[in-house]
Structure formats: C-alpha cells, structure tokens
Amino acid sequence: MKIIICPDSERVAGVAARLLADQVRARPESVLGLATGRTMEAIYRRLVGTVRAEGIDFSAVTTFNLDEYVGLPGGHAQSYRHYMERHLFAHVGVDPGRTHVPDGAAPDAEAQAVAYEARIGRAGGIDLQLLGLGENGHIGFNEPLSSLASRTRVVTLARATLAQNAGMFGGDPSHVPARAITMGTGTILEARKALMVVTGARKAAIAARAIEGPVSATVPGSALQYHRDCLVLLDPAAAAALTQRDAIEWQMRHDAELAAIQAGG
Ligand code: GLP
C-alpha cells in the first residue's frame, strides 16, 4: 500500500480526480471501477471540471460500479445508478451503453450478480478501481465477515450500514433496502490498480485498522493490504489514528511516484 495524507479534503478530491483523468487520458478505452457515497461527490465534481476544462474524451471508457441496493430500479432517486447519472455520467460524455451498475430491480438478483461479474471479465477486468471505506470497514457493500475471496453477489447489509446510509432515506434506517448486490472483495482485489479515498474524523479509527491492522474479514478494507498496486488518499482527520505517520511522511517525501502524484493534484 502507498499512502498520501493530503493537506485537506478538497486536495484529496483534487488528487483523486486528477488520477482518474490521467488514467483516461493515458488509456482512453480504460475500464474504471466506480464508487458512490458522500466522499465521492467532491471527487466527481472535480473530475467533471477537469474533463470539461481539458477536453478529456470519455467516449471509449467503460465503467463498472461497485454496488447497488436490491429492490431499487435505476430511476429511483436513491439508487446508485441515479447517483452516478447525476454526479458523473451526465456530464462527461461517457457512452451510456458502456456504463454498468448492478440492476437492483432484476427479478433474480443472484443471477444478476453472477452476470455482472462475468461482464467485468468480458470487458478485460478493471484498470482502476475507486473505493471508499465504510465506517464499519466495508468496501463496496462487503460487510464485516465477508469472505476475502468473495465474488459479486447478493449481501445483507449490516445494521451499522443501514444507520450510516439512513440520511439518504429520510433518516430512518428501516427505510434503507436491507440487501444489495456488490462486487466481492476478491473481485475488487483483481483490479489492476486500486484507489481508496477516506476523509473525515468519523473514519479515523477504521482507516487505521484497514491500513495498519491485521488483514481480517472483520475489516474488509484491510484486504487491500494484499493488493499489489493500491494507493490510499487521506485527509488529516481520517489519518489521525495512524501510528506509522513518520514512515508514511517519509515515503511521501522520498517515493518518486508519490511525490509526482502530490505535485500533480
Ligand atoms: C456506502 C457505499 C460504499 C461507500 C461507503 C462510504 O455504503 N456502498 O461504496 O464507499 O458506504 O460512504 P461515504 O463516503 O458516504 O462515507
């Protein structure tokens, strides 16, 4: 894992957007793995600005989102398909036929999950996977105790996740769909590059466990320690519980790749 602690959350969003833009510029037919959640909103806002300002061509890009609520059709205001249209797809000229979000309204959700995994394979796998981190350590909707080898499947959401996401459903956790389709932790680990973005004091403890703690199904995000090319971007609040701060800052100053990323954000 390589880690950058940015000066603030705006800078985190800027660096993440820059890395996504650079990926598409370097390989216009990139397959991007995308995420949802509040952390991603600032990143997509910055990315849309960069795409427009620099004329980056998204027409050959293919996207696969991590997850979707079971039971929500793509047109539902709280669906992740709707989130993606609103925050990114409508603004960057991506071919709608190349955007993939699991179909939460599919009559057979399990079959939909299996088909989704197969479609990622047919696209040649994911070049760059963007990830957030849930307050309980989930990545995508791989909740604590998800197998580290899990594939795209239907999962039951954790109580903590229902509470964390209740704000989007009128504040009532019982209104949050109880199940979701998510790429598996094993699926995520197969992306050629991973970019995890964590901001805010509420994530400090879980960020430290994911980055520095033992690799454990209890904290699915810790599986990224096994990823061969994973970059983690943090703001100072999310980095507050890290114990290896000196080592991280040394790498930030002396690792050529990290120095270039910081300079380019
Ligand atoms: C959500 C999503 C995750 C996301 C995480 C953090 O439930 N399924 O993909 O990364 O929780 O969300 P936020 O950025 O809003 O804290």
Short mmCIF file of C-alpha atoms and ligand atoms in Angstrom, two decimals:
data_model
loop_
_atom_site.label_atom_id
_atom_site.label_comp_id
_atom_site.label_asym_id
_atom_site.label_seq_id
_atom_site.Cartn_x
_atom_site.Cartn_y
_atom_site.Cartn_z
CA MET A 1 0.00 0.00 0.00
CA LYS A 2 1.13 3.52 -0.73
CA ILE A 3 -0.41 6.31 1.30
CA ILE A 4 -0.74 10.05 0.85
CA ILE A 5 -2.06 12.31 3.59
CA CYS A 6 -3.26 15.44 1.79
CA PRO A 7 -3.46 18.87 3.46
CA ASP A 8 -7.29 18.83 3.39
CA SER A 9 -10.29 17.02 1.92
CA GLU A 10 -10.54 19.33 -1.09
CA ARG A 11 -6.98 18.41 -2.01
CA VAL A 12 -7.89 14.72 -1.58
CA ALA A 13 -10.70 15.17 -4.09
CA GLY A 14 -8.40 17.05 -6.45
CA VAL A 15 -5.72 14.36 -6.38
CA ALA A 16 -8.25 11.55 -6.87
CA ALA A 17 -9.90 13.38 -9.78
CA ARG A 18 -6.51 14.01 -11.34
CA LEU A 19 -5.59 10.30 -11.13
CA LEU A 20 -8.87 9.29 -12.79
CA ALA A 21 -8.43 11.91 -15.51
CA ASP A 22 -4.82 10.83 -16.11
CA GLN A 23 -5.91 7.20 -16.37
CA VAL A 24 -8.41 8.06 -19.11
CA ARG A 25 -6.01 10.33 -20.93
CA ALA A 26 -3.32 7.63 -20.91
CA ARG A 27 -5.75 4.90 -21.99
CA PRO A 28 -8.98 6.27 -23.49
CA GLU A 29 -10.57 2.79 -23.50
CA SER A 30 -9.95 2.36 -19.75
CA VAL A 31 -12.25 0.23 -17.63
CA LEU A 32 -12.97 2.22 -14.47
CA GLY A 33 -14.42 0.75 -11.30
CA LEU A 34 -16.52 3.43 -9.62
CA ALA A 35 -17.92 4.03 -6.16
CA THR A 36 -20.72 6.03 -4.60
CA GLY A 37 -21.16 7.76 -1.23
CA ARG A 38 -20.58 11.25 0.08
CA THR A 39 -16.79 11.02 -0.20
CA MET A 40 -17.08 10.50 -3.95
CA GLU A 41 -19.27 13.54 -4.63
CA ALA A 42 -16.39 16.02 -4.32
CA ILE A 43 -14.20 13.76 -6.49
CA TYR A 44 -16.78 13.57 -9.28
CA ARG A 45 -17.35 17.34 -9.08
CA ARG A 46 -13.64 17.92 -9.60
CA LEU A 47 -13.42 15.26 -12.31
CA VAL A 48 -16.29 16.82 -14.28
CA GLY A 49 -14.49 20.18 -14.08
CA THR A 50 -11.22 18.65 -15.29
CA VAL A 51 -12.87 16.72 -18.12
CA ARG A 52 -14.55 19.89 -19.36
CA ALA A 53 -11.55 22.16 -18.90
CA GLU A 54 -9.08 19.79 -20.55
CA GLY A 55 -11.39 18.17 -23.11
CA ILE A 56 -10.75 14.62 -21.89
CA ASP A 57 -12.56 12.10 -24.08
CA PHE A 58 -14.68 9.65 -22.08
CA SER A 59 -16.48 8.18 -25.10
CA ALA A 60 -14.49 4.92 -25.10
CA VAL A 61 -14.40 4.49 -21.30
CA THR A 62 -16.21 1.54 -19.72
CA THR A 63 -17.39 1.78 -16.11
CA PHE A 64 -18.46 -0.75 -13.52
CA ASN A 65 -19.90 0.44 -10.23
CA LEU A 66 -19.23 -1.47 -7.06
CA ASP A 67 -22.76 -1.97 -5.85
CA GLU A 68 -26.50 -1.27 -5.90
CA TYR A 69 -29.41 -1.68 -3.49
CA VAL A 70 -31.63 -4.67 -4.22
CA GLY A 71 -35.16 -3.51 -4.98
CA LEU A 72 -34.32 -0.05 -6.28
CA PRO A 73 -34.77 0.45 -10.02
CA GLY A 74 -32.21 2.68 -11.74
CA GLY A 75 -34.70 5.54 -11.90
CA HIS A 76 -35.17 5.63 -8.11
CA ALA A 77 -33.69 8.80 -6.62
CA GLN A 78 -31.67 6.85 -4.03
CA SER A 79 -30.37 4.21 -6.43
CA TYR A 80 -26.67 4.22 -7.16
CA ARG A 81 -27.46 4.24 -10.90
CA HIS A 82 -29.27 7.55 -10.35
CA TYR A 83 -26.39 8.86 -8.20
CA MET A 84 -23.91 8.09 -10.96
CA GLU A 85 -26.03 9.73 -13.68
CA ARG A 86 -26.40 12.85 -11.54
CA HIS A 87 -22.82 13.20 -10.32
CA LEU A 88 -20.81 11.91 -13.28
CA PHE A 89 -22.31 10.15 -16.28
CA ALA A 90 -24.49 13.03 -17.47
CA HIS A 91 -21.53 15.42 -17.53
CA VAL A 92 -18.54 13.65 -19.08
CA GLY A 93 -19.79 12.25 -22.40
CA VAL A 94 -19.49 8.60 -21.41
CA ASP A 95 -21.36 6.18 -23.72
CA PRO A 96 -24.42 5.09 -21.66
CA GLY A 97 -24.07 1.58 -23.09
CA ARG A 98 -20.62 1.31 -21.53
CA THR A 99 -21.75 2.24 -18.01
CA HIS A 100 -22.58 -0.65 -15.69
CA VAL A 101 -24.29 -0.57 -12.31
CA PRO A 102 -25.85 -3.79 -10.98
CA ASP A 103 -29.59 -3.83 -11.73
CA GLY A 104 -31.23 -3.65 -8.33
CA ALA A 105 -34.63 -4.34 -9.86
CA ALA A 106 -33.60 -7.55 -11.65
CA PRO A 107 -36.14 -10.30 -10.89
CA ASP A 108 -33.31 -12.68 -9.95
CA ALA A 109 -30.73 -10.68 -8.02
CA GLU A 110 -28.33 -13.62 -7.62
CA ALA A 111 -28.33 -14.26 -11.36
CA GLN A 112 -27.79 -10.54 -11.92
CA ALA A 113 -24.74 -10.64 -9.64
CA VAL A 114 -23.22 -13.61 -11.47
CA ALA A 115 -23.87 -11.94 -14.85
CA TYR A 116 -22.28 -8.71 -13.59
CA GLU A 117 -19.10 -10.49 -12.56
CA ALA A 118 -18.95 -12.19 -15.97
CA ARG A 119 -19.39 -8.85 -17.71
CA ILE A 120 -16.39 -7.41 -15.85
CA GLY A 121 -14.37 -10.36 -17.13
CA ARG A 122 -15.56 -9.86 -20.70
CA ALA A 123 -14.51 -6.20 -20.51
CA GLY A 124 -11.00 -7.38 -19.70
CA GLY A 125 -11.08 -6.59 -15.99
CA ILE A 126 -10.88 -3.26 -14.21
CA ASP A 127 -7.91 -0.96 -14.81
CA LEU A 128 -8.51 1.42 -11.89
CA GLN A 129 -10.95 0.79 -9.04
CA LEU A 130 -12.07 3.76 -6.96
CA LEU A 131 -13.11 2.86 -3.41
CA GLY A 132 -14.45 4.50 -0.27
CA LEU A 133 -14.39 2.95 3.18
CA GLY A 134 -17.49 2.43 5.29
CA GLU A 135 -17.40 3.40 8.94
CA ASN A 136 -17.59 -0.32 9.74
CA GLY A 137 -14.73 -1.12 7.35
CA HIS A 138 -16.81 -2.20 4.36
CA ILE A 139 -15.61 -1.75 0.78
CA GLY A 140 -18.40 -1.73 -1.76
CA PHE A 141 -21.03 -3.45 0.34
CA ASN A 142 -18.70 -6.18 1.58
CA GLU A 143 -19.67 -6.03 5.21
CA PRO A 144 -17.55 -7.31 8.12
CA LEU A 145 -17.01 -11.08 7.88
CA SER A 146 -17.41 -11.10 4.08
CA SER A 147 -15.00 -13.64 2.66
CA LEU A 148 -11.81 -12.01 1.45
CA ALA A 149 -12.23 -14.16 -1.67
CA SER A 150 -15.89 -13.21 -2.25
CA ARG A 151 -17.24 -12.54 -5.74
CA THR A 152 -20.09 -10.33 -6.94
CA ARG A 153 -23.18 -11.47 -5.03
CA VAL A 154 -26.24 -10.50 -3.01
CA VAL A 155 -25.46 -9.43 0.56
CA THR A 156 -27.45 -8.44 3.63
CA LEU A 157 -26.44 -5.01 4.83
CA ALA A 158 -25.05 -4.56 8.33
CA ARG A 159 -27.04 -2.65 10.91
CA ALA A 160 -24.25 -0.04 11.03
CA THR A 161 -24.56 0.47 7.26
CA LEU A 162 -28.32 0.95 7.45
CA ALA A 163 -27.70 3.63 10.11
CA GLN A 164 -24.84 5.21 8.13
CA ASN A 165 -26.92 5.48 4.95
CA ALA A 166 -30.26 6.35 6.57
CA GLY A 167 -29.75 10.04 5.79
CA MET A 168 -30.49 9.35 2.13
CA PHE A 169 -33.75 7.59 3.08
CA GLY A 170 -35.39 10.21 5.26
CA GLY A 171 -33.23 9.43 8.28
CA ASP A 172 -34.92 6.12 9.07
CA PRO A 173 -32.65 3.01 8.88
CA SER A 174 -35.71 0.81 8.31
CA HIS A 175 -36.28 2.62 5.01
CA VAL A 176 -32.84 1.63 3.68
CA PRO A 177 -33.05 -1.50 1.49
CA ALA A 178 -31.78 -4.44 3.54
CA ARG A 179 -29.92 -6.14 0.69
CA ALA A 180 -27.53 -5.13 -2.04
CA ILE A 181 -25.60 -6.55 -4.97
CA THR A 182 -21.90 -5.87 -4.54
CA MET A 183 -18.66 -6.76 -6.26
CA GLY A 184 -16.86 -9.15 -3.94
CA THR A 185 -13.69 -8.38 -2.04
CA GLY A 186 -11.96 -10.92 -4.29
CA THR A 187 -13.36 -9.15 -7.37
CA ILE A 188 -12.05 -5.81 -6.10
CA LEU A 189 -8.59 -7.25 -5.43
CA GLU A 190 -8.33 -8.24 -9.11
CA ALA A 191 -8.48 -4.64 -10.33
CA ARG A 192 -5.10 -3.73 -11.78
CA LYS A 193 -4.96 -0.58 -9.63
CA ALA A 194 -6.95 0.40 -6.55
CA LEU A 195 -7.51 3.91 -5.22
CA MET A 196 -9.09 4.12 -1.77
CA VAL A 197 -10.20 7.53 -0.54
CA VAL A 198 -11.01 8.18 3.12
CA THR A 199 -11.89 11.54 4.66
CA GLY A 200 -13.25 12.85 7.93
CA ALA A 201 -12.73 12.20 11.64
CA ARG A 202 -15.51 9.59 11.74
CA LYS A 203 -13.31 7.31 9.60
CA ALA A 204 -10.07 7.77 11.59
CA ALA A 205 -10.30 4.60 13.68
CA ILE A 206 -11.42 2.33 10.84
CA ALA A 207 -8.86 3.81 8.42
CA ALA A 208 -6.09 2.89 10.87
CA ARG A 209 -7.46 -0.64 11.18
CA ALA A 210 -7.75 -1.06 7.40
CA ILE A 211 -4.27 0.33 6.68
CA GLU A 212 -2.24 -0.81 9.69
CA GLY A 213 -4.26 -3.53 11.35
CA PRO A 214 -4.15 -7.24 10.67
CA VAL A 215 -5.75 -8.34 7.41
CA SER A 216 -9.07 -9.66 8.57
CA ALA A 217 -12.55 -10.31 7.25
CA THR A 218 -13.68 -8.24 10.24
CA VAL A 219 -12.40 -5.17 8.37
CA PRO A 220 -12.94 -5.86 4.65
CA GLY A 221 -10.94 -2.75 3.70
CA SER A 222 -7.85 -4.37 5.22
CA ALA A 223 -7.87 -6.83 2.30
CA LEU A 224 -6.36 -4.05 0.21
CA GLN A 225 -3.08 -4.70 2.05
CA TYR A 226 -2.90 -7.69 -0.31
CA HIS A 227 -3.44 -5.56 -3.41
CA ARG A 228 -0.31 -5.22 -5.50
CA ASP A 229 -0.96 -1.60 -6.54
CA CYS A 230 -3.15 0.24 -4.06
CA LEU A 231 -2.94 3.94 -3.25
CA VAL A 232 -4.80 5.37 -0.25
CA LEU A 233 -5.63 9.08 -0.05
CA LEU A 234 -6.50 10.52 3.36
CA ASP A 235 -7.20 13.94 4.78
CA PRO A 236 -5.59 14.79 8.15
CA ALA A 237 -8.78 13.99 10.06
CA ALA A 238 -9.04 10.47 8.63
CA ALA A 239 -5.28 9.94 9.19
CA ALA A 240 -5.41 10.96 12.85
CA ALA A 241 -5.26 7.43 14.32
CA LEU A 242 -2.41 6.12 12.16
CA THR A 243 0.62 5.09 14.20
CA GLN A 244 3.03 4.84 11.24
CA ARG A 245 2.82 8.53 10.45
CA ASP A 246 6.60 9.04 10.32
CA ALA A 247 7.05 6.18 7.85
CA ILE A 248 4.16 7.46 5.71
CA GLU A 249 5.53 11.01 5.62
CA TRP A 250 9.00 9.71 4.76
CA GLN A 251 7.54 7.81 1.80
CA MET A 252 5.51 10.86 0.76
CA ARG A 253 8.72 12.87 0.56
CA HIS A 254 11.06 10.29 -0.96
CA ASP A 255 8.97 7.94 -3.14
CA ALA A 256 9.13 9.35 -6.66
CA GLU A 257 5.63 8.13 -7.61
CA LEU A 258 4.07 9.70 -4.51
CA ALA A 259 5.96 12.93 -4.99
CA ALA A 260 4.70 13.18 -8.59
CA ILE A 261 1.12 12.50 -7.55
CA GLN A 262 1.22 15.18 -4.86
CA ALA A 263 2.72 17.68 -7.27
CA GLY A 264 0.09 16.95 -9.91
CA GLY A 265 -3.06 17.08 -7.77
C1 GLP B 1 -21.53 3.20 1.08
C2 GLP B 1 -21.07 2.52 -0.23
C3 GLP B 1 -19.59 2.40 -0.24
C4 GLP B 1 -19.01 3.71 0.24
C5 GLP B 1 -19.21 3.80 1.72
C6 GLP B 1 -18.77 5.12 2.34
O1 GLP B 1 -22.47 2.48 1.77
N1 GLP B 1 -21.65 1.25 -0.53
O2 GLP B 1 -19.15 2.07 -1.54
O3 GLP B 1 -17.65 3.77 -0.01
O4 GLP B 1 -20.51 3.43 2.07
O5 GLP B 1 -19.68 6.15 2.10
P1 GLP B 1 -19.44 7.65 2.48
O6 GLP B 1 -18.43 8.19 1.52
O7 GLP B 1 -20.76 8.30 2.31
O8 GLP B 1 -18.93 7.68 3.87
#
